[in-house]
PDB file of C-alpha atoms in Angstrom:
ATOM      1  CA  UNK T  96      -2.392 -36.768   5.874  1.00 76.00           C
ATOM      2  CA  UNK T  97      -4.635 -34.219   7.509  1.00 81.00           C
ATOM      3  CA  UNK T  98      -3.718 -30.725   6.496  1.00 88.00           C
ATOM      4  CA  UNK T  99      -4.976 -27.293   5.627  1.00 93.00           C
ATOM      5  CA  UNK T 100      -3.389 -25.436   2.750  1.00 95.00           C
ATOM      6  CA  UNK T 101      -3.570 -21.665   2.541  1.00 97.00           C
ATOM      7  CA  UNK T 102      -3.374 -19.800  -0.759  1.00 98.00           C
ATOM      8  CA  UNK T 103      -4.309 -16.533  -2.396  1.00 98.00           C
ATOM      9  CA  UNK T 104      -1.829 -14.173  -0.833  1.00 98.00           C
ATOM     10  CA  UNK T 105       0.229 -11.663  -2.729  1.00 98.00           C
ATOM     11  CA  UNK T 106       1.215  -8.048  -3.116  1.00 98.00           C
ATOM     12  CA  UNK T 107      -1.610  -5.539  -3.200  1.00 98.00           C
ATOM     13  CA  UNK T 108      -1.824  -1.769  -3.025  1.00 98.00           C
ATOM     14  CA  UNK T 109      -3.444  -0.018  -0.064  1.00 98.00           C
ATOM     15  CA  UNK T 110      -7.186  -0.051  -0.462  1.00 98.00           C
ATOM     16  CA  UNK T 111      -7.091  -3.218  -2.521  1.00 98.00           C
ATOM     17  CA  UNK T 112      -8.648  -6.619  -1.960  1.00 98.00           C
ATOM     18  CA  UNK T 113      -7.583 -10.231  -1.770  1.00 98.00           C
ATOM     19  CA  UNK T 114      -9.395 -13.478  -1.178  1.00 98.00           C
ATOM     20  CA  UNK T 115      -7.526 -16.151   0.708  1.00 98.00           C
ATOM     21  CA  UNK T 116      -8.449 -19.809   0.523  1.00 98.00           C
ATOM     22  CA  UNK T 117      -8.013 -22.530   3.110  1.00 97.00           C
ATOM     23  CA  UNK T 118      -8.410 -25.947   1.537  1.00 96.00           C
ATOM     24  CA  UNK T 119      -8.642 -29.119   3.574  1.00 92.00           C
ATOM     25  CA  UNK T 120      -6.882 -32.273   2.558  1.00 88.00           C
ATOM     26  CA  UNK T 121      -7.387 -35.660   4.109  1.00 89.00           C
ATOM     27  CA  UNK T 122     -10.453 -34.723   6.093  1.00 88.00           C
ATOM     28  CA  UNK T 123     -13.730 -32.880   5.766  1.00 90.00           C
ATOM     29  CA  UNK T 124     -14.150 -29.389   7.153  1.00 89.00           C
ATOM     30  CA  UNK T 125     -17.787 -29.974   7.944  1.00 87.00           C
ATOM     31  CA  UNK T 126     -17.216 -30.991  11.539  1.00 86.00           C
ATOM     32  CA  UNK T 127     -14.881 -28.155  12.464  1.00 93.00           C
ATOM     33  CA  UNK T 128     -14.726 -24.480  13.102  1.00 96.00           C
ATOM     34  CA  UNK T 129     -12.022 -22.832  11.002  1.00 96.00           C
ATOM     35  CA  UNK T 130     -10.115 -19.800  12.107  1.00 97.00           C
ATOM     36  CA  UNK T 131      -7.910 -17.410  10.194  1.00 97.00           C
ATOM     37  CA  UNK T 132      -4.841 -16.057  11.944  1.00 98.00           C
ATOM     38  CA  UNK T 133      -1.983 -13.804  10.945  1.00 98.00           C
ATOM     39  CA  UNK T 134       1.528 -13.079  12.061  1.00 98.00           C
ATOM     40  CA  UNK T 135       3.483  -9.992  11.116  1.00 97.00           C
ATOM     41  CA  UNK T 136       7.285  -9.813  11.490  1.00 93.00           C
ATOM     42  CA  UNK T 137       8.262  -9.332  15.098  1.00 95.00           C
ATOM     43  CA  UNK T 138       4.723  -9.789  16.361  1.00 96.00           C
ATOM     44  CA  UNK T 139       2.817 -12.656  17.869  1.00 96.00           C
ATOM     45  CA  UNK T 140       0.285 -14.582  15.849  1.00 96.00           C
ATOM     46  CA  UNK T 141      -3.192 -13.140  16.281  1.00 96.00           C
ATOM     47  CA  UNK T 142      -6.645 -14.363  15.480  1.00 96.00           C
ATOM     48  CA  UNK T 143      -8.549 -12.614  12.702  1.00 97.00           C
ATOM     49  CA  UNK T 144     -11.879 -14.340  12.075  1.00 97.00           C
ATOM     50  CA  UNK T 145     -13.440 -17.712  12.704  1.00 97.00           C
ATOM     51  CA  UNK T 146     -16.393 -19.536  11.203  1.00 97.00           C
ATOM     52  CA  UNK T 147     -18.237 -22.184  13.126  1.00 96.00           C
ATOM     53  CA  UNK T 148     -19.487 -25.531  11.925  1.00 93.00           C
ATOM     54  CA  UNK T 149     -22.893 -24.078  11.105  1.00 92.00           C
ATOM     55  CA  UNK T 150     -21.667 -20.813   9.614  1.00 91.00           C
ATOM     56  CA  UNK T 151     -21.705 -18.484  12.594  1.00 93.00           C
ATOM     57  CA  UNK T 152     -18.746 -16.112  12.524  1.00 93.00           C
ATOM     58  CA  UNK T 153     -16.588 -14.766  15.299  1.00 93.00           C
ATOM     59  CA  UNK T 154     -14.392 -11.724  14.964  1.00 91.00           C
ATOM     60  CA  UNK T 155     -11.103 -11.911  16.852  1.00 93.00           C
ATOM     61  CA  UNK T 156      -9.619  -8.613  15.682  1.00 92.00           C
ATOM     62  CA  UNK T 157     -11.386  -5.253  15.919  1.00 93.00           C
ATOM     63  CA  UNK T 158      -9.057  -3.863  13.268  1.00 94.00           C
ATOM     64  CA  UNK T 159     -10.670  -5.960  10.513  1.00 96.00           C
ATOM     65  CA  UNK T 160     -14.315  -5.285  11.339  1.00 95.00           C
ATOM     66  CA  UNK T 161     -16.229  -4.125   8.314  1.00 95.00           C
ATOM     67  CA  UNK T 162     -13.342  -4.999   5.995  1.00 97.00           C
ATOM     68  CA  UNK T 163     -12.793  -8.758   6.254  1.00 98.00           C
ATOM     69  CA  UNK T 164     -15.372 -11.507   5.949  1.00 98.00           C
ATOM     70  CA  UNK T 165     -15.105 -15.250   6.327  1.00 97.00           C
ATOM     71  CA  UNK T 166     -17.145 -17.881   4.548  1.00 97.00           C
ATOM     72  CA  UNK T 167     -17.098 -21.589   3.964  1.00 96.00           C
ATOM     73  CA  UNK T 168     -18.008 -23.823   1.058  1.00 94.00           C
ATOM     74  CA  UNK T 169     -18.383 -27.297   2.472  1.00 91.00           C
ATOM     75  CA  UNK T 170     -18.899 -28.779  -0.981  1.00 93.00           C
ATOM     76  CA  UNK T 171     -15.443 -27.541  -1.934  1.00 95.00           C
ATOM     77  CA  UNK T 172     -14.021 -28.315   1.495  1.00 95.00           C
ATOM     78  CA  UNK T 173     -12.692 -24.759   1.599  1.00 96.00           C
ATOM     79  CA  UNK T 174     -12.927 -21.699   3.809  1.00 97.00           C
ATOM     80  CA  UNK T 175     -12.338 -18.229   2.420  1.00 98.00           C
ATOM     81  CA  UNK T 176     -11.165 -14.951   3.869  1.00 98.00           C
ATOM     82  CA  UNK T 177     -12.269 -11.971   1.812  1.00 98.00           C
ATOM     83  CA  UNK T 178     -10.159  -8.954   2.642  1.00 98.00           C
ATOM     84  CA  UNK T 179     -11.186  -5.516   1.440  1.00 98.00           C
ATOM     85  CA  UNK T 180      -9.795  -2.100   2.194  1.00 98.00           C
ATOM     86  CA  UNK T 181      -6.367  -3.510   2.904  1.00 98.00           C
ATOM     87  CA  UNK T 182      -3.769  -1.320   4.576  1.00 97.00           C
ATOM     88  CA  UNK T 183      -0.071  -1.845   5.313  1.00 97.00           C
ATOM     89  CA  UNK T 184      -0.895  -2.958   8.862  1.00 97.00           C
ATOM     90  CA  UNK T 185      -2.612  -6.005   7.373  1.00 98.00           C
ATOM     91  CA  UNK T 186       0.680  -7.250   5.935  1.00 98.00           C
ATOM     92  CA  UNK T 187       1.445 -10.620   7.495  1.00 98.00           C
ATOM     93  CA  UNK T 188       1.583 -14.317   6.886  1.00 98.00           C
ATOM     94  CA  UNK T 189      -1.972 -15.609   7.102  1.00 98.00           C
ATOM     95  CA  UNK T 190      -2.753 -19.051   8.442  1.00 97.00           C
ATOM     96  CA  UNK T 191      -5.877 -21.094   8.875  1.00 97.00           C
ATOM     97  CA  UNK T 192      -6.459 -23.719  11.509  1.00 95.00           C
ATOM     98  CA  UNK T 193      -9.241 -26.033  12.572  1.00 94.00           C
ATOM     99  CA  UNK T 194     -10.796 -25.820  15.971  1.00 94.00           C
ATOM    100  CA  UNK T 195     -13.545 -27.587  17.832  1.00 92.00           C
ATOM    101  CA  UNK T 196     -15.367 -24.266  18.217  1.00 93.00           C
ATOM    102  CA  UNK T 197     -14.551 -20.627  17.592  1.00 95.00           C
ATOM    103  CA  UNK T 198     -14.666 -20.011  21.330  1.00 94.00           C
ATOM    104  CA  UNK T 199     -11.723 -22.232  22.142  1.00 91.00           C
ATOM    105  CA  UNK T 200      -8.158 -21.027  21.817  1.00 88.00           C
ATOM    106  CA  UNK T 201      -6.923 -24.541  21.088  1.00 90.00           C
ATOM    107  CA  UNK T 202      -6.305 -25.536  17.500  1.00 91.00           C
ATOM    108  CA  UNK T 203      -6.378 -29.064  16.162  1.00 89.00           C
ATOM    109  CA  UNK T 204      -3.393 -30.253  14.226  1.00 85.00           C
ATOM    110  CA  UNK T 205      -0.378 -28.190  13.300  1.00 85.00           C
ATOM    111  CA  UNK T 206       0.087 -24.879  11.563  1.00 88.00           C
ATOM    112  CA  UNK T 207       0.542 -24.886   7.807  1.00 87.00           C
ATOM    113  CA  UNK T 208       2.950 -22.787   5.811  1.00 92.00           C
ATOM    114  CA  UNK T 209       0.563 -19.900   5.502  1.00 97.00           C
ATOM    115  CA  UNK T 210       0.243 -17.403   2.690  1.00 98.00           C
ATOM    116  CA  UNK T 211       2.022 -14.055   2.595  1.00 98.00           C
ATOM    117  CA  UNK T 212      -0.003 -10.882   2.245  1.00 98.00           C
ATOM    118  CA  UNK T 213       1.897  -7.681   1.567  1.00 98.00           C
ATOM    119  CA  UNK T 214       0.118  -4.357   1.329  1.00 98.00           C
ATOM    120  CA  UNK T 215       2.331  -1.705  -0.153  1.00 97.00           C
ATOM    121  CA  UNK T 216       2.329   1.003  -2.760  1.00 95.00           C
TER     122      UNK T 216
END
């Protein structure tokens, strides 16, 4: 079964950091771009960051510039989202998805369960 599994979420205080992981199962990430997305209650899902097959990154959300970074470890078949300087507006369920390229809006496969990030004091 081809799937991506998100992990690493949790409760963190404003200004804190978290690192989310997106692990592939049943396929190799090498041939895909991987995007991170998030959805807060009552809001539409939005793109956050994407990393291409060769490591180039694309920022989808101005609000995370300078705070979030994306990286991939092909040997571990995992993509990471490092989130620093978190604020309550970053609270959401975070999802990862595979794409042919970061430029396309189309994802391959279905959404996973995501991982909850809550930023609160």
